[in-house]
């Protein structure tokens, strides 16, 4: 008995083991027994496109030093603070519990969990504001933005749009993302020719670790959520592109903290994403869920199409003029149709969700 007692005492960071177990399921070697744990690397799994862990246990976690690294991930390396790992792959609660324990350690600061978004713009990037007006090739990109996408000069300059003529991102528009210090933390590279595949090329970093163009966000004002960077350019009023189907880490935390009025502004075909997001917001807004709105766009066109037809001002009017909807209205009917439950308006199934 004595031996076991002594043994357990030697495991530093034992309080983190339950959280790690929670995040990675029961598939962690060394839980409760060692400071050095092994589990399957979720980053490797993502890269290989596997629907299940790869069974290789390449991810090592040290609960005494509160660090992790994957032995296989290289370029980019996947390593950092344990808090960062939990922040990326755990739930919001997992990370909150982690912080409450980690704060007991004198050397812990939340900043250690923020590191590692080392994104630089492609070295070939030329900002539109620096383009050579005598160079017809440069004008190709300018024309794409101004004539094809109907993005105004002001917006082009405000968001510091650029392009690449050569390199990995050749013939692409670069939409940089700036953090609150004005540093680049991400970019989206879109082909100017729709036939080019893939249409978008983005850096391989975890999207939960930053908010696209957070430097432009005013949390005291209504925040609009849209899907991608070009939708943001279509509706550039305190708009955050979620860059996917979920509200992830950093954005989730900030919304939870500030609880701004929020408008979900997704394309008409994105009902599934919209309901996902609605439920995510619902879970953090507590008794302030009336701050969450969903806007039905005035037609079946997506934001970009609307703006191309109506121009910037026309589009903003159309959006403001659109009825603001609570979730039990048009949206629910559409969702029911979307899920093939149009009989009886499908009311029963959704009222269940919202009360539960
Ligand atoms: Zn890995």
XYZ file of C-alpha atoms and ligand atoms in Angstrom:
357
model
C 0.000 0.000 0.000
C 2.739 2.355 0.931
C 4.418 1.844 -2.367
C 1.364 2.869 -4.360
C 0.802 5.901 -2.274
C 4.366 7.009 -2.882
C 4.094 6.246 -6.581
C 1.016 8.398 -7.035
C 2.598 11.243 -5.222
C 5.374 11.316 -7.796
C 3.050 12.001 -10.706
C 3.161 15.746 -11.079
C 0.192 17.252 -12.865
C -2.077 14.351 -11.970
C -4.935 16.846 -11.792
C -4.645 17.281 -15.566
C -5.062 13.583 -16.312
C -8.851 13.540 -16.085
C -9.073 16.457 -18.492
C -6.735 14.755 -20.953
C -8.751 11.585 -20.639
C -11.860 13.576 -21.343
C -10.393 15.175 -24.458
C -8.822 12.069 -25.991
C -11.249 9.432 -24.769
C -9.856 6.503 -22.853
C -7.135 6.034 -25.421
C -4.279 7.595 -23.440
C -1.337 5.549 -22.163
C -0.043 6.300 -18.682
C -3.131 7.980 -17.233
C -2.875 8.184 -13.452
C 0.519 6.508 -13.504
C 3.032 8.685 -15.273
C 3.775 12.311 -16.038
C 4.609 11.233 -19.548
C 1.454 10.285 -21.459
C 1.011 9.045 -25.010
C -1.976 9.308 -27.253
C -2.742 9.351 -30.976
C -2.068 12.669 -32.629
C -5.253 14.399 -33.846
C -3.178 16.529 -36.210
C -1.755 13.409 -37.888
C -5.281 12.041 -38.080
C -6.485 15.217 -39.799
C -3.581 15.153 -42.227
C -4.196 11.518 -43.146
C -7.907 12.178 -43.445
C -8.761 9.370 -41.016
C -12.138 9.205 -39.328
C -10.543 7.531 -36.288
C -7.221 7.884 -34.381
C -4.239 6.389 -36.221
C -3.249 3.991 -33.391
C 0.384 5.182 -33.387
C 0.569 7.120 -30.101
C 2.947 9.725 -31.477
C 1.602 12.541 -29.344
C 3.502 12.824 -26.062
C 2.189 14.910 -23.206
C 4.178 15.798 -20.112
C 1.861 16.852 -17.301
C 4.683 18.004 -15.061
C 6.126 20.395 -17.626
C 2.641 21.040 -19.145
C 3.865 20.550 -22.695
C 3.083 18.300 -25.639
C 4.651 17.357 -28.913
C 3.979 14.985 -31.774
C 6.978 12.986 -32.963
C 5.615 12.655 -36.438
C 4.310 16.132 -37.228
C 7.013 18.157 -38.913
C 6.652 21.316 -41.008
C 4.760 22.581 -39.229
C 5.775 21.015 -35.954
C 2.931 20.303 -33.609
C 4.035 21.125 -30.092
C 3.413 23.653 -27.358
C 1.724 24.083 -24.015
C -0.704 21.499 -22.694
C -3.219 24.314 -22.341
C -2.977 24.998 -26.022
C -3.636 21.333 -26.841
C -6.697 21.304 -24.592
C -7.860 24.611 -25.996
C -7.706 23.255 -29.536
C -9.173 19.804 -29.031
C -11.143 20.024 -25.802
C -14.402 21.738 -25.043
C -14.607 25.188 -23.566
C -15.212 23.599 -20.150
C -12.151 21.357 -20.475
C -10.016 24.408 -21.010
C -11.649 26.370 -18.164
C -10.984 23.481 -15.765
C -7.428 23.230 -17.061
C -6.817 26.916 -16.401
C -8.230 26.730 -12.898
C -5.689 24.005 -12.061
C -2.814 25.504 -14.028
C -3.156 28.832 -12.236
C -1.935 27.108 -9.082
C 1.467 26.832 -10.771
C 3.300 30.071 -10.327
C 4.876 30.027 -13.760
C 1.557 29.623 -15.615
C 0.206 32.429 -17.767
C -2.630 32.177 -20.238
C -0.350 33.571 -22.917
C 1.563 30.306 -23.081
C -1.580 28.778 -24.589
C -1.818 31.415 -27.318
C 1.487 30.823 -29.050
C 2.277 29.280 -32.367
C 0.196 30.960 -34.972
C 3.238 31.702 -37.077
C 1.623 32.724 -40.315
C 3.454 34.939 -42.723
C 2.079 36.217 -45.986
C 3.558 34.509 -49.047
C 6.839 36.275 -49.812
C 5.572 37.024 -53.345
C 2.622 39.072 -52.062
C 2.167 42.501 -53.609
C -0.377 44.760 -51.916
C -2.751 46.523 -54.286
C -1.619 49.826 -52.801
C 1.926 49.007 -53.970
C 1.047 47.712 -57.416
C 2.829 48.967 -60.484
C 0.210 50.889 -62.424
C 2.198 50.442 -65.626
C 2.188 46.677 -65.321
C -0.784 45.064 -67.147
C -0.365 41.871 -65.158
C -0.885 43.787 -61.934
C -4.023 45.278 -63.421
C -5.377 41.793 -63.977
C -5.705 41.407 -60.199
C -7.024 44.896 -59.687
C -9.668 44.307 -62.352
C -10.686 41.054 -60.804
C -11.394 42.782 -57.492
C -12.970 45.944 -58.836
C -14.809 44.689 -61.915
C -15.507 41.027 -61.285
C -16.033 41.115 -57.532
C -17.212 44.750 -57.414
C -15.149 45.488 -54.323
C -14.576 49.179 -53.804
C -11.168 50.805 -53.650
C -11.769 51.845 -50.047
C -12.361 48.277 -48.989
C -9.363 47.046 -50.984
C -7.142 49.520 -49.182
C -8.738 49.156 -45.763
C -8.287 45.379 -45.771
C -4.885 45.603 -47.448
C -5.741 43.156 -50.202
C -2.912 41.861 -52.313
C -2.027 39.277 -54.922
C 0.667 36.871 -56.022
C 1.888 36.694 -59.598
C 4.222 33.813 -58.910
C 5.168 31.172 -56.355
C 2.924 28.664 -54.639
C 0.018 31.138 -54.633
C 0.382 32.466 -58.182
C -2.680 34.032 -59.791
C -4.388 34.403 -56.453
C -5.811 37.296 -54.487
C -4.444 37.420 -50.946
C -6.829 38.502 -48.185
C -4.717 38.964 -45.065
C -6.066 38.709 -41.544
C -4.787 41.064 -38.849
C -4.780 40.462 -35.121
C -5.374 43.151 -32.515
C -1.747 44.250 -32.697
C -1.988 44.670 -36.442
C 0.154 41.586 -37.083
C -0.779 39.089 -39.757
C -2.245 35.923 -38.239
C -3.749 34.237 -41.308
C -4.593 34.735 -44.952
C -6.919 33.408 -47.589
C -5.631 32.972 -51.152
C -8.349 32.870 -53.808
C -7.780 31.977 -57.440
C -8.774 34.732 -59.855
C -9.717 32.108 -62.397
C -12.663 29.983 -61.257
C -11.340 27.040 -63.239
C -8.267 26.900 -61.022
C -8.336 24.218 -58.341
C -8.435 24.557 -55.459
C -10.342 27.797 -55.479
C -9.031 28.671 -52.020
C -5.640 27.935 -50.471
C -5.195 28.682 -46.793
C -2.303 28.184 -44.374
C -2.384 25.000 -42.357
C -3.000 26.377 -38.890
C -5.692 25.612 -36.415
C -8.575 27.986 -37.019
C -9.543 27.838 -33.361
C -6.467 29.818 -32.395
C -7.321 33.154 -33.963
C -10.184 35.313 -35.173
C -10.011 36.447 -38.783
C -9.310 40.183 -38.811
C -9.875 40.526 -35.083
C -8.032 43.808 -35.408
C -11.118 45.238 -37.138
C -13.726 43.852 -34.739
C -15.612 46.098 -32.356
C -17.103 43.874 -29.655
C -19.349 46.660 -28.352
C -21.228 46.839 -31.618
C -23.375 44.280 -33.442
C -21.188 41.501 -34.777
C -22.082 39.825 -38.060
C -20.936 36.280 -38.709
C -20.395 35.159 -42.274
C -18.802 32.145 -43.866
C -15.642 33.232 -45.615
C -13.264 36.107 -46.244
C -14.941 37.206 -49.472
C -18.340 37.361 -47.774
C -16.673 39.603 -45.215
C -15.537 41.861 -48.056
C -19.101 41.819 -49.387
C -20.471 43.010 -46.080
C -17.612 44.756 -44.349
C -19.370 46.043 -41.242
C -17.968 44.477 -38.103
C -18.152 41.132 -39.874
C -16.260 38.014 -38.824
C -15.822 35.124 -41.240
C -16.011 31.870 -39.319
C -13.991 30.049 -42.018
C -15.909 26.819 -41.638
C -18.895 25.218 -40.045
C -18.287 25.856 -36.355
C -17.459 28.628 -33.983
C -14.060 27.600 -32.730
C -11.831 28.276 -29.716
C -10.814 31.892 -29.780
C -14.015 33.219 -31.378
C -16.091 31.150 -28.984
C -14.217 32.574 -25.990
C -14.529 36.175 -27.156
C -18.242 35.861 -27.902
C -18.774 34.304 -24.521
C -16.878 37.123 -22.876
C -18.443 40.064 -24.726
C -21.853 38.652 -25.715
C -22.389 41.268 -28.436
C -25.610 41.496 -30.414
C -25.004 39.005 -33.105
C -26.390 38.392 -36.558
C -25.791 35.127 -38.346
C -25.524 35.993 -41.985
C -24.961 32.838 -43.924
C -25.705 31.871 -47.474
C -29.222 30.597 -48.139
C -27.985 27.045 -48.627
C -26.111 26.913 -45.322
C -28.999 25.982 -43.033
C -27.172 23.155 -41.403
C -24.235 25.393 -40.556
C -26.618 28.067 -39.354
C -28.397 25.792 -36.923
C -25.067 24.502 -35.677
C -23.941 27.996 -34.957
C -27.228 28.980 -33.439
C -26.976 26.156 -30.925
C -23.378 26.994 -30.135
C -24.304 30.598 -29.439
C -27.391 29.573 -27.535
C -25.201 27.568 -25.170
C -23.086 30.583 -24.226
C -25.587 33.457 -24.245
C -27.529 32.193 -21.216
C -30.586 34.378 -20.711
C -29.477 36.820 -23.395
C -30.355 34.653 -26.376
C -32.583 37.416 -27.752
C -29.337 39.065 -28.811
C -28.911 36.356 -31.447
C -30.482 36.999 -34.822
C -30.497 35.179 -38.073
C -31.007 37.119 -41.250
C -32.734 35.681 -44.215
C -31.188 37.163 -47.267
C -33.667 38.928 -49.526
C -33.245 36.417 -52.312
C -31.659 33.084 -52.951
C -28.429 34.708 -54.023
C -25.502 34.535 -51.715
C -24.014 37.718 -50.314
C -21.567 38.030 -53.096
C -24.182 37.760 -55.822
C -26.422 40.260 -54.089
C -23.629 42.747 -53.784
C -22.597 42.298 -57.382
C -26.148 43.074 -58.479
C -26.992 45.838 -56.024
C -23.606 47.337 -55.277
C -22.349 47.932 -51.759
C -24.936 50.423 -50.579
C -27.795 48.563 -52.183
C -26.739 45.440 -50.474
C -26.362 46.995 -47.062
C -29.854 48.443 -47.419
C -31.181 45.072 -48.434
C -29.609 43.475 -45.398
C -30.831 46.136 -42.990
C -34.253 46.017 -44.576
C -34.475 42.277 -44.221
C -36.691 41.121 -41.440
C -34.735 40.125 -38.398
C -35.833 36.696 -37.416
C -36.008 34.769 -34.262
C -35.297 31.152 -34.779
C -38.914 30.040 -34.533
C -39.878 31.809 -37.722
C -38.984 31.396 -41.348
C -35.722 29.772 -40.502
C -37.285 26.870 -38.658
C -39.653 26.202 -41.529
C -36.745 26.199 -43.890
C -34.786 23.923 -41.626
C -37.659 21.540 -41.459
C -37.788 21.524 -45.202
C -34.086 21.086 -45.272
C -34.345 18.011 -43.099
C -37.340 16.785 -45.031
C -39.850 17.437 -42.237
C -42.209 19.840 -43.938
C -45.370 18.120 -42.784
C -46.994 19.818 -39.777
C -44.306 22.503 -40.077
C -42.175 20.129 -38.066
C -42.782 22.353 -35.052
C -42.625 19.579 -32.520
C -39.077 18.597 -33.231
C -37.587 22.051 -32.925
C -39.554 23.267 -29.964
C -38.101 20.256 -28.230
C -34.598 21.424 -29.077
C -35.114 24.946 -27.936
C -36.657 24.103 -24.620
C -34.171 21.352 -23.926
Zn 1.120 14.413 -35.372
